Amino acid sequence: MRARIRAQCVKELLQFRRDRLTLGLAFLLPLLSLLILGFAIRLETKHIPIVVQDLDRSHLSYAYSDRLFATDQFHPSRWRGTDPVQGALDQGTAKAAVIIPPDFSRRIKAGKPVTVQVLVDGTDANNARVIRNSIQATTRFFLLDQGLIEDAQPVRAITRLWFNPGRKESLYIVPGVYAVVLWIFPSLLAAIAMVREKEKQTILQVYASGISAGELLLGKGLAYLLVGGSMALVVMGLGSLIFRIGFAGDPTPLLVGTSLYLAAAVLFGLLLGVRSASQNAAVQGVSLIGFLSALLLSGFIYPVSNIPFPLSLVSAIVPARYFVVISRDAYVRGTGWPGVGFDVLVILLASLVLFEAARRSLGAMQLGNGDGP
Amino acid sequence: MPRSSPAKPGLEPVARGGDTALQDVVLQVEGLHKSYGPLEAVRGIDFRVQAGEIFGLIGADGAGKTTTFHILAGLLNASSGTVRVLGQPPRQACSRVGYLTQTFSLYPDLSVVENLRYVAGLRQVADGDFRERREQLLPLMGLAPFRDRLAGQLSGGMKQKLALCCSLIDRPEVLLLDEPTTGVDPVSRREFWDVLAQLASQQVTIVVATPYLDEAERCHRIALFHQGRIQRLGTPTELKQGLGLSRLELRCPQRQRAEHLLVEAATSQGTTTGTHGGSIVDVQSFGDRLDVLVSDASRGVSEVEALFRRQDLPLEDLQISAPTLENVFVTRLRQEGAQPLPLAFPRSGERPARADPAIAARQLSRRFGSFEAVRQVDLEVRYGEIFGLLGANGAGKTTTIKMLCGLLEPSAGEVSLVGETCQLRSRQLLRRIGYMSQKFTLYDDLSIRQNLEFYAGFYEIPQVLRRQRIDWVLASCGLEGQGAMATGLLPGGWKQRVAFGAAVLHDPEVLFLDEPTSGVDPMARRQFWGMINDFAQAGTAILVTTHYLEEAEQCNRLCFLVAGQSVIEGTPTQVKAAQPGRLFELMVPPGQTQQAADLLKRHFDPWRVGIFADRLHLVVDAPEPELAMMRTALAAAAIEIRSLRSIPYSLEDAFIGTVQRAQATDPSP
């Protein structure tokens, strides 16, 4: 039993080493994905271009617009033309226009209310909300600063950001990227390794040797678990260096979780490899299912709690969802076993279910009755 | 078997052994049925194979051979019937059975030794045993110098030998070989069969399927499969005698007319058997001869001679000979009505006979870097001629054909194609030639008709002819009304015929066929050659490469390429006659065949000695002294010679002799 698993595993590793396609899939593409996803995804909006049309040009109006200029959220410019809506918003060079009326300082000094018009491009609804909130906050700050309103409220909420006080975004994104990369590529490799035997009909030889389905899966799985492990080392090591993130606490749950997660990914690939008839179908299936689930249903970008009802059930069985939690805990929260013990367990369970499913699909290690001669 | 007995399915008496031998029965198959949904692949077969026997399965594609193998190897469950392998159900015996599947079951990206080690691991061979057997097997198969080469970079013959090594690594008691020599050149095939004979002498039981009937001669017993049943079962000799016919080899100048007359004679007698007393049963056309099968040799000879006299036809040569397995195969299947009638190709008009050569090459050479693939080849093919280009893998056949049809620029030399010497790829010229390559050129996901329509459009065939010709292809392939079937579903032999149809839709003047029948069963091959002959008779020049040498008998003229050089050229008869020395068939007591072969290989070049089931073949250059030497050697080992007779060379013997002699004088390639 052990000898057969070892023979299978050694053979897989040899084949893996010889094939440039699989080598690329194992190391080059995961790194590329890490860089692309790690740098490209930015959830926080910064440097939004806005224009300020100051029709007052008084001391007070300058003080107000300077406040807007002082945040790094906006990238403002003073509007000198006639119609900022037509000139900037319509053409898309600015996402918002702030129009300060000519009687701005006069009315403030007279103690009368004054209206500043803010026109926001609502195409990107999320962004528009951010801009609106931000301008309101800036306005309030301006009023306090100028002593125009009193800062005396009965209840004040004092917030402090834990775990990521500097709101460093890579701390949120990069551990999530690990979940995507370490799911897709190991499963892709395993699926190709499995379906290639069927395509080239070498599987007949394997069937004829009397090896059991479990032994075959363990042999192939072990090989690709080792490949996945080295992939994880490379991706996580370089990721930490490039994005300057480090462990926040006990890394052992991550270690255990990653091994189990890789096992689940490999077994998922093997299962799809067993079920599909051609390499094309397997690759398409694995990458489509893998990308959709790991990117969208895992809480990597959008919070899991936002996923609506029937889809949320699907999300509950996506292993990536649990690994995102484990990975973020290791790099950001640092709570260790008490925080993520459950998630590690779920991934273990997923691996076992996937193994059993693949074993049953391989069945008696015979040709099905449907396959022609 | 008397001729009158009907072709009945099922068993004929087991040739070897009585009750005592039953204890040695290794494979036992009774009433085996297998269906895939509504399709019945195997419809009740029975056979037994004894220890140390080589048992051959012969039959068309789709006759149920591969299904039978899958069941014997435990890969498929039978629908009904019992199968016992070494007394156990196949699934339980699989660790004692080696199975070589039809496709190369090797990992091309693993080296020779790595492939072996993997199989050894799968089959749980201990490390020590593995090393020991590796050192035994690799030299035995001539693979020792290539142990670190990737399997994907081995030649076809070496791949199959490695696959055999892999299946031998755990010392199986039973070997199942599904067309192990398809696509392997003749020299490697001989060596492969020598190894099989040696294994059989060590009591390994071998079941082998092969599309080559000359290989079937090397089996102890063979079973003819047809549509899921065994039509005939027995030793090759029994089958040939069981046909109850004699074969007349006939050579004459006006072959076409003679064939026509003889076929007429055969069919008229077929309807009025007995009353006429005619003995001509069947006529089969070969490259430079006709095989006439007659029920009685001497009466047949006089009938044929009388017919020729009546029609005032010159008769060059008429010889009485034993029927070949191919005659058996074709006759048996004709009785089953498996052969569609040859149909006339719808042509747009008669072509005038032309005397100038259709294809001519002078001093044709091609280098790839420092490697000379083709060296100074001269050849000339006339209109209406079938010319065979023969050679082992890598001898330069495909390179030559590519240069002749302008796909590849020669390094030196001249080519003329239908009178054109330059611009071989011009549109006008392309429309006059047809090319069918080694690989299937049809689109699997299109229907058969769509494929043909694609090629018809490609060659701009007028609408009127287009329909007729596509119908002709479908009809002559036996596929009427099935044009809508997806091409990918066709078995190999059928697909090849459709591919041929696609290549000739535009009625080319010159036709290039590059290994058109690789992996095609004997029956399909005959039908294929029927179509080729039809085109040759209409004046098309045909150049065909093949390494089926029995098939090369169909060529009017042929040449052998060895390491890129043409070593011999002529009609099949001339080539055989040009072979120096003589071929002897030798029988020794059963059980000593292998020992005798080993002994003789020490005294003669190994290629001169071959085992054909219970007989030995020996090629000698100077019969007198060499036979005396052979007698002394065998006498010294106390091996009795039961019979010794001179037999004619086959084309394969001629080929192997030529190749080996060429390599002995020029060891550089």
Short mmCIF file of C-alpha atoms in Angstrom, two decimals, chain A residues 1 4 7-8 11 14-15 18 197 200-202 204-211 364-369 371 373, chain B residues 34 36 67 70 74-77 91 94 99-101 103-107 109-111 114 118 121-124 150:
data_model
loop_
_atom_site.label_atom_id
_atom_site.label_comp_id
_atom_site.label_asym_id
_atom_site.label_seq_id
_atom_site.Cartn_x
_atom_site.Cartn_y
_atom_site.Cartn_z
CA MET A 1 0.00 0.00 0.00
CA ARG A 4 2.23 2.09 -4.38
CA ALA A 7 5.59 5.13 -6.56
CA GLN A 8 2.63 7.18 -7.73
CA LYS A 11 6.19 9.62 -10.72
CA LEU A 14 9.06 13.67 -11.94
CA GLN A 15 6.43 14.48 -14.53
CA ARG A 18 9.67 17.89 -16.71
CA GLU A 197 -3.89 10.10 -17.73
CA LYS A 200 -3.54 9.64 -23.01
CA GLN A 201 -5.21 6.44 -21.87
CA THR A 202 -2.35 5.66 -19.51
CA LEU A 204 -5.84 1.81 -18.41
CA GLN A 205 -2.40 0.68 -17.31
CA VAL A 206 -3.03 2.08 -13.86
CA TYR A 207 -6.38 0.32 -13.63
CA ALA A 208 -4.82 -2.93 -14.78
CA SER A 209 -2.14 -2.77 -12.08
CA GLY A 210 -4.72 -3.35 -9.37
CA ILE A 211 -3.99 -0.14 -7.46
CA ALA A 364 -13.98 0.30 -8.95
CA MET A 365 -11.00 1.51 -10.99
CA GLN A 366 -12.63 0.11 -14.08
CA LEU A 367 -14.03 1.47 -17.26
CA GLY A 368 -17.63 2.49 -16.98
CA ASN A 369 -20.20 0.64 -19.03
CA ASP A 371 -17.27 3.96 -22.44
CA PRO A 373 -14.11 0.09 -26.68
CA LYS B 34 -20.67 -7.51 -23.58
CA TYR B 36 -22.65 -0.98 -24.40
CA THR B 67 -13.45 -5.13 -25.38
CA HIS B 70 -10.51 -5.04 -21.29
CA GLY B 74 -10.44 -6.80 -15.36
CA LEU B 75 -11.05 -3.27 -16.64
CA LEU B 76 -14.61 -3.99 -17.70
CA ASN B 77 -17.27 -6.24 -16.34
CA ARG B 91 -10.25 -8.54 -11.31
CA CYS B 94 -4.87 -8.66 -12.32
CA TYR B 99 -1.63 -5.68 -20.12
CA LEU B 100 -0.23 -3.67 -22.99
CA THR B 101 -2.95 -1.34 -24.22
CA THR B 103 -2.18 3.27 -27.25
CA PHE B 104 1.35 3.69 -25.96
CA SER B 105 0.84 3.31 -22.26
CA LEU B 106 4.02 5.17 -21.39
CA TYR B 107 4.61 8.57 -19.88
CA ASP B 109 7.98 12.91 -20.10
CA LEU B 110 9.54 10.17 -17.99
CA SER B 111 12.79 8.44 -18.92
CA GLU B 114 11.62 6.11 -14.60
CA TYR B 118 6.84 3.63 -11.74
CA GLY B 121 6.12 0.56 -7.74
CA LEU B 122 2.50 0.27 -8.82
CA ARG B 123 2.82 -3.47 -9.04
CA GLN B 124 4.69 -3.66 -5.75
CA LEU B 150 12.72 10.28 -22.30
#
